[in-house]
Coordinates of C-alpha atoms and ligand atoms in Angstrom, one line a residue:
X1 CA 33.7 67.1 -22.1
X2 CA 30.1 67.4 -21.3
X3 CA 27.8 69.1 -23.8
X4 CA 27.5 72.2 -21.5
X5 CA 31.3 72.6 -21.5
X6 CA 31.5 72.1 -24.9
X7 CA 29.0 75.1 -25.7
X8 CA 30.8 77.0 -23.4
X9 CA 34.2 76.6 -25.2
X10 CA 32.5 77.6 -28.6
X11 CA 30.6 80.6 -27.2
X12 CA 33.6 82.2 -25.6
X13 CA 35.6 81.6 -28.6
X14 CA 37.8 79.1 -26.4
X15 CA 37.2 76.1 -29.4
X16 CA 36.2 76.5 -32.2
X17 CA 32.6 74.3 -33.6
X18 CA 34.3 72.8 -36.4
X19 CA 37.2 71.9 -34.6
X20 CA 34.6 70.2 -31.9
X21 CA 32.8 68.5 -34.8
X22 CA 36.2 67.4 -36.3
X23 CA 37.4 66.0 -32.6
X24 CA 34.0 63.7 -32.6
X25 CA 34.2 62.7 -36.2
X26 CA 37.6 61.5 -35.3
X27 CA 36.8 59.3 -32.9
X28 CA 33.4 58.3 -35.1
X29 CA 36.3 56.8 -37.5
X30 CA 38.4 55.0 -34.7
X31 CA 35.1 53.1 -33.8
X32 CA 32.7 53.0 -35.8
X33 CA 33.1 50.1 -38.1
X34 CA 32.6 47.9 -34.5
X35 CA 30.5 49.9 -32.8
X36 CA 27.7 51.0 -35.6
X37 CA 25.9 53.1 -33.9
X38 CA 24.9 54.9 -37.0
X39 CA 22.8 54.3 -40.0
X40 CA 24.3 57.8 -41.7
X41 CA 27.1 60.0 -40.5
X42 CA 26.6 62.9 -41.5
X43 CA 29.6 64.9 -42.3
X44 CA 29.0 67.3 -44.6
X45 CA 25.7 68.9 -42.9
X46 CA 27.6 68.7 -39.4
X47 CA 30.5 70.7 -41.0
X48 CA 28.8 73.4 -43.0
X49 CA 26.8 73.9 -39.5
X50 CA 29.3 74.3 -37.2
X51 CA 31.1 76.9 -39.9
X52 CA 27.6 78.6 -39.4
X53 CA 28.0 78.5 -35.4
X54 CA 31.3 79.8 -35.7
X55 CA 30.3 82.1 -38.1
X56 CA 27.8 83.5 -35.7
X57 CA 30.5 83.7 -32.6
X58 CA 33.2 85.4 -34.9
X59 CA 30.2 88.1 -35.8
X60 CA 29.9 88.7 -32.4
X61 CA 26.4 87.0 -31.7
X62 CA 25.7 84.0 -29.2
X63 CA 25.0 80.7 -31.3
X64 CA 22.4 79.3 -28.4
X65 CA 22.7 77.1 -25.2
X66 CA 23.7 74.1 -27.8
X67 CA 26.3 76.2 -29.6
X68 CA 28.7 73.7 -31.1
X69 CA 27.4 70.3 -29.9
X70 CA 27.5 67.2 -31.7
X71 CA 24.1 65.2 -32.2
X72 CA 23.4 61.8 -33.0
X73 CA 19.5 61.7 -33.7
X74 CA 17.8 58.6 -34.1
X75 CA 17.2 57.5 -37.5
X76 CA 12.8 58.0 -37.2
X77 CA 13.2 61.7 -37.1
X78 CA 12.8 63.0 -40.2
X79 CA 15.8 65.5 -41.2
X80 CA 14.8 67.4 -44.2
X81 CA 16.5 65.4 -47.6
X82 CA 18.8 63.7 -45.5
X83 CA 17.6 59.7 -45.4
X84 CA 15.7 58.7 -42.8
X85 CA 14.9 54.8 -42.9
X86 CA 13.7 53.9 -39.3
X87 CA 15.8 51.2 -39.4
X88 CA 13.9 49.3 -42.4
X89 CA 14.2 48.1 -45.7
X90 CA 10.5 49.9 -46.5
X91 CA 11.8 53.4 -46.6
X92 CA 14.6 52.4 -48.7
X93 CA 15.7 55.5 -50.6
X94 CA 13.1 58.1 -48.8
X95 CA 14.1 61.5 -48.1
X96 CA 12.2 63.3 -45.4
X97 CA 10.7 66.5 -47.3
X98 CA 10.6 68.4 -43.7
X99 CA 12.6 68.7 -40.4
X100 CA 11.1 67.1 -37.8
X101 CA 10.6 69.9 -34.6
X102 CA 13.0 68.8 -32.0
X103 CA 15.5 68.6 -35.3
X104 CA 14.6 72.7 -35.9
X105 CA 14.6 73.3 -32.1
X106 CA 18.3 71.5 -31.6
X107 CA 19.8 73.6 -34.7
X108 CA 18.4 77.2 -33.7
X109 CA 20.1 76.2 -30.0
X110 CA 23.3 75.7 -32.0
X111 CA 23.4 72.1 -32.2
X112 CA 25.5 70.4 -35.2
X113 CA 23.7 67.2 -36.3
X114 CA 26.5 64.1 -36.5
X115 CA 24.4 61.3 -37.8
X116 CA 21.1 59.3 -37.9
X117 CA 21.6 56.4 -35.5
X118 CA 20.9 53.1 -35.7
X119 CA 17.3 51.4 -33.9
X120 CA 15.5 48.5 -33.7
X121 CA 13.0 48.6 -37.0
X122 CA 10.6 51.3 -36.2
X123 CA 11.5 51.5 -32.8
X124 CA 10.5 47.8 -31.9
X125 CA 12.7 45.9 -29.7
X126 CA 15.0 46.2 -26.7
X127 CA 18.1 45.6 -28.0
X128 CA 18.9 47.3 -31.6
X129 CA 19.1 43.5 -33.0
X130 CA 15.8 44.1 -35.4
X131 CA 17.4 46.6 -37.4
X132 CA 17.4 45.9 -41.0
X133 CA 20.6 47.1 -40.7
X134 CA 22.6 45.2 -38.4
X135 CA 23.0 45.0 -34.8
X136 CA 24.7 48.2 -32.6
X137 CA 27.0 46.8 -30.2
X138 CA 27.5 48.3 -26.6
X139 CA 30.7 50.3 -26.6
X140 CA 31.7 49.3 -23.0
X141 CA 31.1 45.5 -24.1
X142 CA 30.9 44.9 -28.1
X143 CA 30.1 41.4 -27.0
X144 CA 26.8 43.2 -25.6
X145 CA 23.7 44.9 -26.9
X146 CA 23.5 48.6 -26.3
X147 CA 20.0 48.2 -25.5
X148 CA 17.2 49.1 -27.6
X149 CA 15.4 50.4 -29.7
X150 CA 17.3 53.6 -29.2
X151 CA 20.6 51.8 -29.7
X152 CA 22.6 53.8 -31.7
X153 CA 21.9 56.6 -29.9
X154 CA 23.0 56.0 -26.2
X155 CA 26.2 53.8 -27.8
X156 CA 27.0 57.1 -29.9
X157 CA 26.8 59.0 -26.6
X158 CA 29.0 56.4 -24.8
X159 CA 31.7 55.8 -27.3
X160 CA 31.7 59.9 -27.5
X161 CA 30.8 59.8 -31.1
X162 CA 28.3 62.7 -30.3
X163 CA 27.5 64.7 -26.8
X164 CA 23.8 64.2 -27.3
X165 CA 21.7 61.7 -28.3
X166 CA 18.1 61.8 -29.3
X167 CA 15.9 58.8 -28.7
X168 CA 12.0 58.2 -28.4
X169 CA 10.4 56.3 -26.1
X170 CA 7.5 54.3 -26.5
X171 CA 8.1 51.5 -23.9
X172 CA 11.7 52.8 -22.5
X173 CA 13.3 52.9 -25.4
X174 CA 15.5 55.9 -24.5
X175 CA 15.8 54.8 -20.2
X176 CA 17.1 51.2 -21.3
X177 CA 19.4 51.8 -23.5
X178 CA 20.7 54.6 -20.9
X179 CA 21.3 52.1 -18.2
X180 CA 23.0 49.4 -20.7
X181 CA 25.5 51.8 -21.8
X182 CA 26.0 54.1 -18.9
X183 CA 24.5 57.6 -19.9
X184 CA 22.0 59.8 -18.6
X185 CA 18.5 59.1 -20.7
X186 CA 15.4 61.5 -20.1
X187 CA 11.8 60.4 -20.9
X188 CA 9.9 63.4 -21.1
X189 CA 5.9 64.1 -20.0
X190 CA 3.7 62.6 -22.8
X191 CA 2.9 65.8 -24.9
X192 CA 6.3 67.8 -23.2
X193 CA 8.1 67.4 -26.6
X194 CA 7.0 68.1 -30.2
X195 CA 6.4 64.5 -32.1
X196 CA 6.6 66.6 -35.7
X197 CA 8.4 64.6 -37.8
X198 CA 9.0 61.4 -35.4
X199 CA 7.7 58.9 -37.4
X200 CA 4.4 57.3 -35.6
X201 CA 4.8 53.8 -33.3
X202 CA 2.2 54.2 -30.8
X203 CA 0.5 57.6 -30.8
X204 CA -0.5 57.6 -27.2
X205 CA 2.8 56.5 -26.2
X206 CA 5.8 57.6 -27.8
X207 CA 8.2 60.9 -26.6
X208 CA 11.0 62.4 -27.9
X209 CA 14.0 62.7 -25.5
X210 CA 17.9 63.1 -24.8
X211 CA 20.8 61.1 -23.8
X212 CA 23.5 62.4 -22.4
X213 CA 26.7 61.9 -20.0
X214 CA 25.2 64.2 -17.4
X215 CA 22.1 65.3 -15.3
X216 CA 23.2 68.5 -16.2
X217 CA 23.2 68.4 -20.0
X218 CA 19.8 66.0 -20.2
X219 CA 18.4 69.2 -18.5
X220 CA 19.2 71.8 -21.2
X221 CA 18.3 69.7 -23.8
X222 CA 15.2 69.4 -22.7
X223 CA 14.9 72.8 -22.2
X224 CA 15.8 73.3 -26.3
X225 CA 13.5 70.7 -27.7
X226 CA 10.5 71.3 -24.9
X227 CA 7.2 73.3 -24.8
X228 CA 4.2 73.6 -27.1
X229 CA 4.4 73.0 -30.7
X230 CA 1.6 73.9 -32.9
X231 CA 2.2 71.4 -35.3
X232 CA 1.5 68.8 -32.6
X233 CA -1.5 68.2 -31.8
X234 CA -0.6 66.1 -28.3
X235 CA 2.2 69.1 -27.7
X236 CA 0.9 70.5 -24.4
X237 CA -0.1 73.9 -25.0
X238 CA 2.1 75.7 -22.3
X239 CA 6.2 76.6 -22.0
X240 CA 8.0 73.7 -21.2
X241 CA 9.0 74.0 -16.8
X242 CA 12.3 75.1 -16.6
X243 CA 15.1 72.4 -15.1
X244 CA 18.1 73.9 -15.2
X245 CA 17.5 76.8 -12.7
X246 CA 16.8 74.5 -9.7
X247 CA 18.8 71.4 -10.6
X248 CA 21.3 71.8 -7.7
X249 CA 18.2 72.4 -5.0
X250 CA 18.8 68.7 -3.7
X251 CA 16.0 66.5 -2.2
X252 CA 16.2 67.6 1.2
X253 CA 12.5 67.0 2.5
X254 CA 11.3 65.0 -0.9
X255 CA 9.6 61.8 0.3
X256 CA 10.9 59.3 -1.8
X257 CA 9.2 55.8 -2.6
X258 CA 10.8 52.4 -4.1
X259 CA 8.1 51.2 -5.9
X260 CA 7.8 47.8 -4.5
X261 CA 6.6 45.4 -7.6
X262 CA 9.8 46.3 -9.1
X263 CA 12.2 46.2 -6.6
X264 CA 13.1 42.6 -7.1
X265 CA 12.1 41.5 -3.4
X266 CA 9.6 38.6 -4.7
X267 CA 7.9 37.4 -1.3
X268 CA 7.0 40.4 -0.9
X269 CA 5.2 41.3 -4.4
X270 CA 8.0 42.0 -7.2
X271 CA 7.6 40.9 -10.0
X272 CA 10.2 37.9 -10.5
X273 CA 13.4 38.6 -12.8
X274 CA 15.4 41.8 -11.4
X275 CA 18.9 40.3 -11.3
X276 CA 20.3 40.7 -7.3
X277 CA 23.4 43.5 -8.6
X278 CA 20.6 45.4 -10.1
X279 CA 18.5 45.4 -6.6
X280 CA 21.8 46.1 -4.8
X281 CA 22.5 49.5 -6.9
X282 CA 18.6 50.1 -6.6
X283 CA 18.9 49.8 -2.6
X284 CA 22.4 51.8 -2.9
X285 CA 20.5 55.0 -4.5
X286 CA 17.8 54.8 -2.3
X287 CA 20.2 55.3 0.7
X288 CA 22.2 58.1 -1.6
X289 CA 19.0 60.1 -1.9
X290 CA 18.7 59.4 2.1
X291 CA 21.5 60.6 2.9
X292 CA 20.7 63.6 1.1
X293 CA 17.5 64.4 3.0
X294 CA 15.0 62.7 1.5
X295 CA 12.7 60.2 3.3
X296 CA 12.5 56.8 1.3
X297 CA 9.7 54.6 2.4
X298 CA 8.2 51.3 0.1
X299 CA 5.9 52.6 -2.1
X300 CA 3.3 50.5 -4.4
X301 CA 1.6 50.4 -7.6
X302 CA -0.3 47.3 -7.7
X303 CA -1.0 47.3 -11.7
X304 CA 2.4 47.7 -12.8
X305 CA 3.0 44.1 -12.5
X306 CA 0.7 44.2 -15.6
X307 CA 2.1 46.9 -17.4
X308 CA 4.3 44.7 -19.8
X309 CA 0.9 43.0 -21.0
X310 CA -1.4 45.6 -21.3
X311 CA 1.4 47.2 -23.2
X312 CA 1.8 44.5 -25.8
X313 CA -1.4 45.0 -26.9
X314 CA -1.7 48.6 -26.9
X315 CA 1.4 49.1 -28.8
X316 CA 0.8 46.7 -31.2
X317 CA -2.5 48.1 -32.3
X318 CA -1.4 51.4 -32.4
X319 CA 1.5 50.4 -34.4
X320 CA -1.1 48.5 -37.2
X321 CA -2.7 51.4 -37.5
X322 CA 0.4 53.6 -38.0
X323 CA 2.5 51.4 -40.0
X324 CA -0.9 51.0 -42.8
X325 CA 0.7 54.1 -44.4
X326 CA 3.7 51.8 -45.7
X327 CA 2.0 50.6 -48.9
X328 CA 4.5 50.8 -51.7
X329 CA 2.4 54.1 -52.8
X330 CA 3.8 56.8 -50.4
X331 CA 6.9 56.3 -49.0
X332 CA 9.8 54.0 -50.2
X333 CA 10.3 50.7 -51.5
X334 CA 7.8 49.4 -53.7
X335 CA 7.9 45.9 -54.8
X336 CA 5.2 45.4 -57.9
X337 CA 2.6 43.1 -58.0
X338 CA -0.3 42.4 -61.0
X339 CA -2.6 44.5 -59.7
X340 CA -2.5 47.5 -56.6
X341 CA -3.4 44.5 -53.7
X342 CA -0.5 42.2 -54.8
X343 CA 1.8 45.0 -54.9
X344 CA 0.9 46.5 -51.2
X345 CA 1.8 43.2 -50.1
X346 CA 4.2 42.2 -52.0
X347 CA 6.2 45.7 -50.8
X348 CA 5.3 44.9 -46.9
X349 CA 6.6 41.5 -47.4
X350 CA 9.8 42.2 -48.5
X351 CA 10.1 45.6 -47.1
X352 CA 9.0 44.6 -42.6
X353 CA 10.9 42.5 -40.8
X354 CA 10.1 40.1 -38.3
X355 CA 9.5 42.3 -35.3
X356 CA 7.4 44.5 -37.5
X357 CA 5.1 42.2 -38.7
X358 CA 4.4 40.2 -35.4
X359 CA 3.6 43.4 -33.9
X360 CA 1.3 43.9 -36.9
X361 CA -0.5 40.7 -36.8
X362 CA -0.9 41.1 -33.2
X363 CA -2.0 44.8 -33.2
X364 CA -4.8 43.7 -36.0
X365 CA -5.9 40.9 -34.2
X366 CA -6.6 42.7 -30.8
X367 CA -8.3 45.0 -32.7
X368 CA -10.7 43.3 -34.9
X369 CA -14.2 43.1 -34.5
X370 CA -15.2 40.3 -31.8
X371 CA -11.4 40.9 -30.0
X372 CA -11.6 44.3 -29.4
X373 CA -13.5 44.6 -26.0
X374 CA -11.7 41.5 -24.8
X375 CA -7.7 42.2 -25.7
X376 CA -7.8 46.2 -26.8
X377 CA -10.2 47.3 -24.1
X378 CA -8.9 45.1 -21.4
X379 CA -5.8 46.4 -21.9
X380 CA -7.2 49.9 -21.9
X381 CA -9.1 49.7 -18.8
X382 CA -5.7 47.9 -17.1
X383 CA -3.5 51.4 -18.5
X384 CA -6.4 52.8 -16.5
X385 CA -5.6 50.8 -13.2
X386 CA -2.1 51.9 -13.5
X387 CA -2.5 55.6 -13.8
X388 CA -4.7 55.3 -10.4
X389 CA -2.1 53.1 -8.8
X390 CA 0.0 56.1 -9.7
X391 CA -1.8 58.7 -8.3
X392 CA -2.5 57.3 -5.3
X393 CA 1.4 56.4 -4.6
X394 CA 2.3 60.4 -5.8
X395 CA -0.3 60.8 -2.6
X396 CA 2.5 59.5 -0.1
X397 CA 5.6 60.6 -2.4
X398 CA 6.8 63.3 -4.6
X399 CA 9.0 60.3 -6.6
X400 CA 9.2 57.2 -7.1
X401 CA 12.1 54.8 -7.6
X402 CA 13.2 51.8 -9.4
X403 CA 15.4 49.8 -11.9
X404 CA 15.1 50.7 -15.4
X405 CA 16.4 47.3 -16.3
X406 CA 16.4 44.5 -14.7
X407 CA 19.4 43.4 -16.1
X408 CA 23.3 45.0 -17.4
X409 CA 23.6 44.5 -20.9
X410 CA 23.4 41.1 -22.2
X411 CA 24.8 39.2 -25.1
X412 CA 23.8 40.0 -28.5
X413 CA 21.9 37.1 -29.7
X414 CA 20.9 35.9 -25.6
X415 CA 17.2 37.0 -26.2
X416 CA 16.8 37.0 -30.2
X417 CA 15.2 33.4 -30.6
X418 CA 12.4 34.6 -27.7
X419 CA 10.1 37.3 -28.3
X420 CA 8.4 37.5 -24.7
X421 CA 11.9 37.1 -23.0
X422 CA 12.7 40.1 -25.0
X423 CA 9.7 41.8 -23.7
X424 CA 10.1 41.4 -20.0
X425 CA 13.1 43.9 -20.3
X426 CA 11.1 46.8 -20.1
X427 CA 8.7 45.8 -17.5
X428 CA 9.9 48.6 -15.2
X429 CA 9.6 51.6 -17.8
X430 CA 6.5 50.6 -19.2
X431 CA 4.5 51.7 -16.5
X432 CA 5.4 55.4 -17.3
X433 CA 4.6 55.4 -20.7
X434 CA 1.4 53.9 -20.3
X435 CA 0.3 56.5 -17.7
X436 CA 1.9 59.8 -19.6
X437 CA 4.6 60.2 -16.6
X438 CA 8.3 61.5 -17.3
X439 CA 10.9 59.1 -16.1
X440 CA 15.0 59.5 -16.2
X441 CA 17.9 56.7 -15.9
X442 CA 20.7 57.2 -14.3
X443 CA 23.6 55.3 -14.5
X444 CA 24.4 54.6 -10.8
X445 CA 27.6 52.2 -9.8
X446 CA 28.0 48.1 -11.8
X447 CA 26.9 44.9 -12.0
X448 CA 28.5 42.1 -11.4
X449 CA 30.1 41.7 -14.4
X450 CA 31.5 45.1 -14.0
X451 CA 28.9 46.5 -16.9
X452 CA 26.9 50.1 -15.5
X453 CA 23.7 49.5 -14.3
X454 CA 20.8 52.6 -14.6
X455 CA 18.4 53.6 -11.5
X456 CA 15.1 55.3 -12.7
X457 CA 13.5 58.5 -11.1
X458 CA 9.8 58.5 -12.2
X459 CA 7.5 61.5 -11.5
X460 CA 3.9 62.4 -11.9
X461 CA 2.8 64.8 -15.0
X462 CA 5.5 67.7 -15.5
X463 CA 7.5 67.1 -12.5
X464 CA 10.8 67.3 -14.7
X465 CA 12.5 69.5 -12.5
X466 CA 11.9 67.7 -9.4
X467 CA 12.5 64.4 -11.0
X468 CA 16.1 65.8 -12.3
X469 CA 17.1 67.4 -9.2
X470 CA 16.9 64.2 -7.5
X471 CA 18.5 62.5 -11.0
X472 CA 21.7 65.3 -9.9
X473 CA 21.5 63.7 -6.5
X474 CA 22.0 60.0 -7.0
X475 CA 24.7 61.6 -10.3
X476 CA 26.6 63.2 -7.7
X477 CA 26.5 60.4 -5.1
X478 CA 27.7 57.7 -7.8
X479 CA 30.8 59.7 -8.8
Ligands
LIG501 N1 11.1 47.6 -26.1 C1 9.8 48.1 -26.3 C2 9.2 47.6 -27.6 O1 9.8 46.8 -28.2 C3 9.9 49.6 -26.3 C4 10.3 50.2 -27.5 C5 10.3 51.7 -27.5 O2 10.2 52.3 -26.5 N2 10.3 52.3 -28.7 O3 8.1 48.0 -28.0

């Protein structure tokens, strides 16, 4: 059942919330211990909050749009003394002392919170492999990844351990994931959703945003956790657009561009790596949304091509910045040392893994005096590039259109042993991020190797509810 028919059963009474929570926990037991899509499940909050939904429906009131729905939020949104480790050893034993927004937003709609899923340490990787926790496998393939970092979250969705999933996304970490596992995954506008309480990556990149088995339900949640939030200062200070009310409007008339460096057609510009199933699906949509109205045409953003590279810097630096905070003083593990130095180090050696601290080493090196201009502000001035490139295209089309991954799911372990190869997996989401735009996979038709494979809708600044009614589109036309 879809989120949105689950809140309907618990508003009218039909099912009860605890016996919706029970259902999922169920099946959480049947599969977990393969899948592990969670770092915490979290039974006893889930149940005394769906008591508290049906308490509200027995009393006569109306819980919210959520009422009833099972959650699986990733495990770097702080949940008020519930643990929340970001998949690493350096918050070992830390208890958030404060909800994170999107985690008050989601209970006020009704929402009962599952578990803290598992991720790639602090959200850095593509495939849920650099947790410090153990891999999440994909629950259509165990022998695959789920995609990363938001792992745990789109398996949980897939294997129907939860309805909804929350993810952030710094450099596609909610879309790929989406398309490995075959769910719906929504990257909002930069600023759209509260970042209260997500722990930092990359400041002027990360968003908070849903995963779910339809168009449908990746609306509504948005709708719950969008719009300003005081407490974040990047929160856009206006009402989140509403999605729902014109989902089913169709594209008829929308001019519709496949963005042409990603669609996998080399000679003529692509960058090199979109496996030929993937372009095939890609191709597939396209005619879907044609056949619903819209007119496709080739459209082209030079600078994406360098989107994964001005990215790697960019993040990185951010992320140095960010991550300073885990010192052994604050937060967490601390490992002691003879005097304050020794023991800051001491606790980030043992406490970072490998990802972490490459992306640490890198990010202070790109940044440090005599580098800056020539790594940091290169890649700066690229993002810049990219946004025009952007604009310009949104001057011949109302979307664009393109893989979110160039690949299905692959083995775990097939990309572990090479950093960059990991990289390239997110070269056609990056782009997004680094200009602010929203983006949504949806999981349209297989690979060859009969694993789902994800087409992305990208928009320009708060287009959601175009973006989505084209996402119902290509839903509908891959049924
Ligand atoms: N895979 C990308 C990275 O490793 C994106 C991660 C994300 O979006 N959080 O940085």
């Amino acid at each position: 059942m879809s989120a949105l028919e689950l809140a309907d059963a618990v508003r009218t009474g039909a099912r009860t919330a605890v016996d919706v929570l029970e259902q999922h926990l169920a099946e959480i037991r049947s599969r977990e211990p393969e899948i592990h899509a969670f770092n915490l499940v979290t039974e006893a909050v889930g149940r005394e909050q769906a008591a508290a939904v049906d308490a509200a429906v027995a009393a006569g009131d109306d819980p919210g749009p959520l009422a009833g729905v099972p959650v699986a939020l990733k495990d770097n949104t702080c949940t008020r003394g519930i643990a929340t480790t970001a998949g690493s050893r350096i918050l070992d034993q830390w208890r958030p002392p404060y909800d994170a927004t999107v985690v008050t937003r989601l209970r006020e709609a009704g929402a009962v919170l599952v578990g803290k899923t598992n991720l790639d340490e602090f959200a850095m990787g593509s495939s849920t492999e650099n947790s410090a926790f153990g891999p999440t496998r994909n629950p259509l393939d165990p022998s695959r990844v789920p995609g990363g970092s938001s792992g745990g979250s789109a398996a949980a969705v897939a294997a129907g351990f939860a309805a909804v999933g929350i993810g952030s996304d710094t450099g596609g970490s909610i879309r790929q994931p989406a398309a490995l596992c075959g769910v719906v995954g929504l990257k909002p506008t930069y600023g759209g959703v509260s970042r209260y309480g997500l722990m930092a990556f990359a400041s002027s990149l990360d968003q908070i945003g849903p995963f779910t088995a339809t168009v449908a339900d990746a609306a509504t949640v948005y709708e719950v956790i969008a719009g300003h939030d005081p407490l974040d200062s990047t929160s856009i200070p206006q009402p989140a657009r509403p999605i729902t009310a014109t989902l089913d409007q169709g594209v008829e008339g929308l001019r519709v561009g496949i963005i042409g460096e990603l669609s996998g057609d080399v000679a003529a510009g692509s960058v090199e790596g979109i496996a030929p199933d993937v372009v095939a699906r890609l191709h597939e949509a396209a005619a879907a949304l044609e056949a619903a109205g819209a007119r496709v045409g080739t459209a082209s953003v030079p600078a994406a091509v360098y989107g994964v590279s001005a990215y790697y810097l960019i993040a990185p630096a951010e992320a140095s910045s960010n991550l300073a905070r885990y010192d052994g003083v604050r937060f967490g593990l601390r490992v002691d040392g003879h005097n304050t130095h020794q023991m800051n180090a001491n606790t980030r050696t043992a406490g970072f893994g490998a990802e972490v601290k490459r992306r640490i080493m890198l990010g202070t090196y790109a940044l440090s005096a005599g580098y800056y201009d020539a790594y940091y502000g290169k890649a700066q001035r690229v993002r810049t590039l990219i946004i025009d490139d952007f604009d310009a295209a949104y001057a011949d089309f109302d979307l664009l259109l393109s893989p979110t991954s160039p690949t299905t799911a692959f083995a775990l372990g097939a990309k572990t042993a090479d950093p960059l190869t990991m990289y390239l997996n997110d070269v056609c989401t990056i782009p997004s991020n680094l200009a602010g735009h929203p983006a949504v996979s949806v999981p349209f038709g297989v690979g060859d190797d009969g694993l789902p494979v994800g087409v992305q809708v990208l928009a320009p600044m708060q287009a959601e509810p175009l973006m989505m009614r084209a996402a119902a589109v290509l839903e509908a036309a891959a049924a």
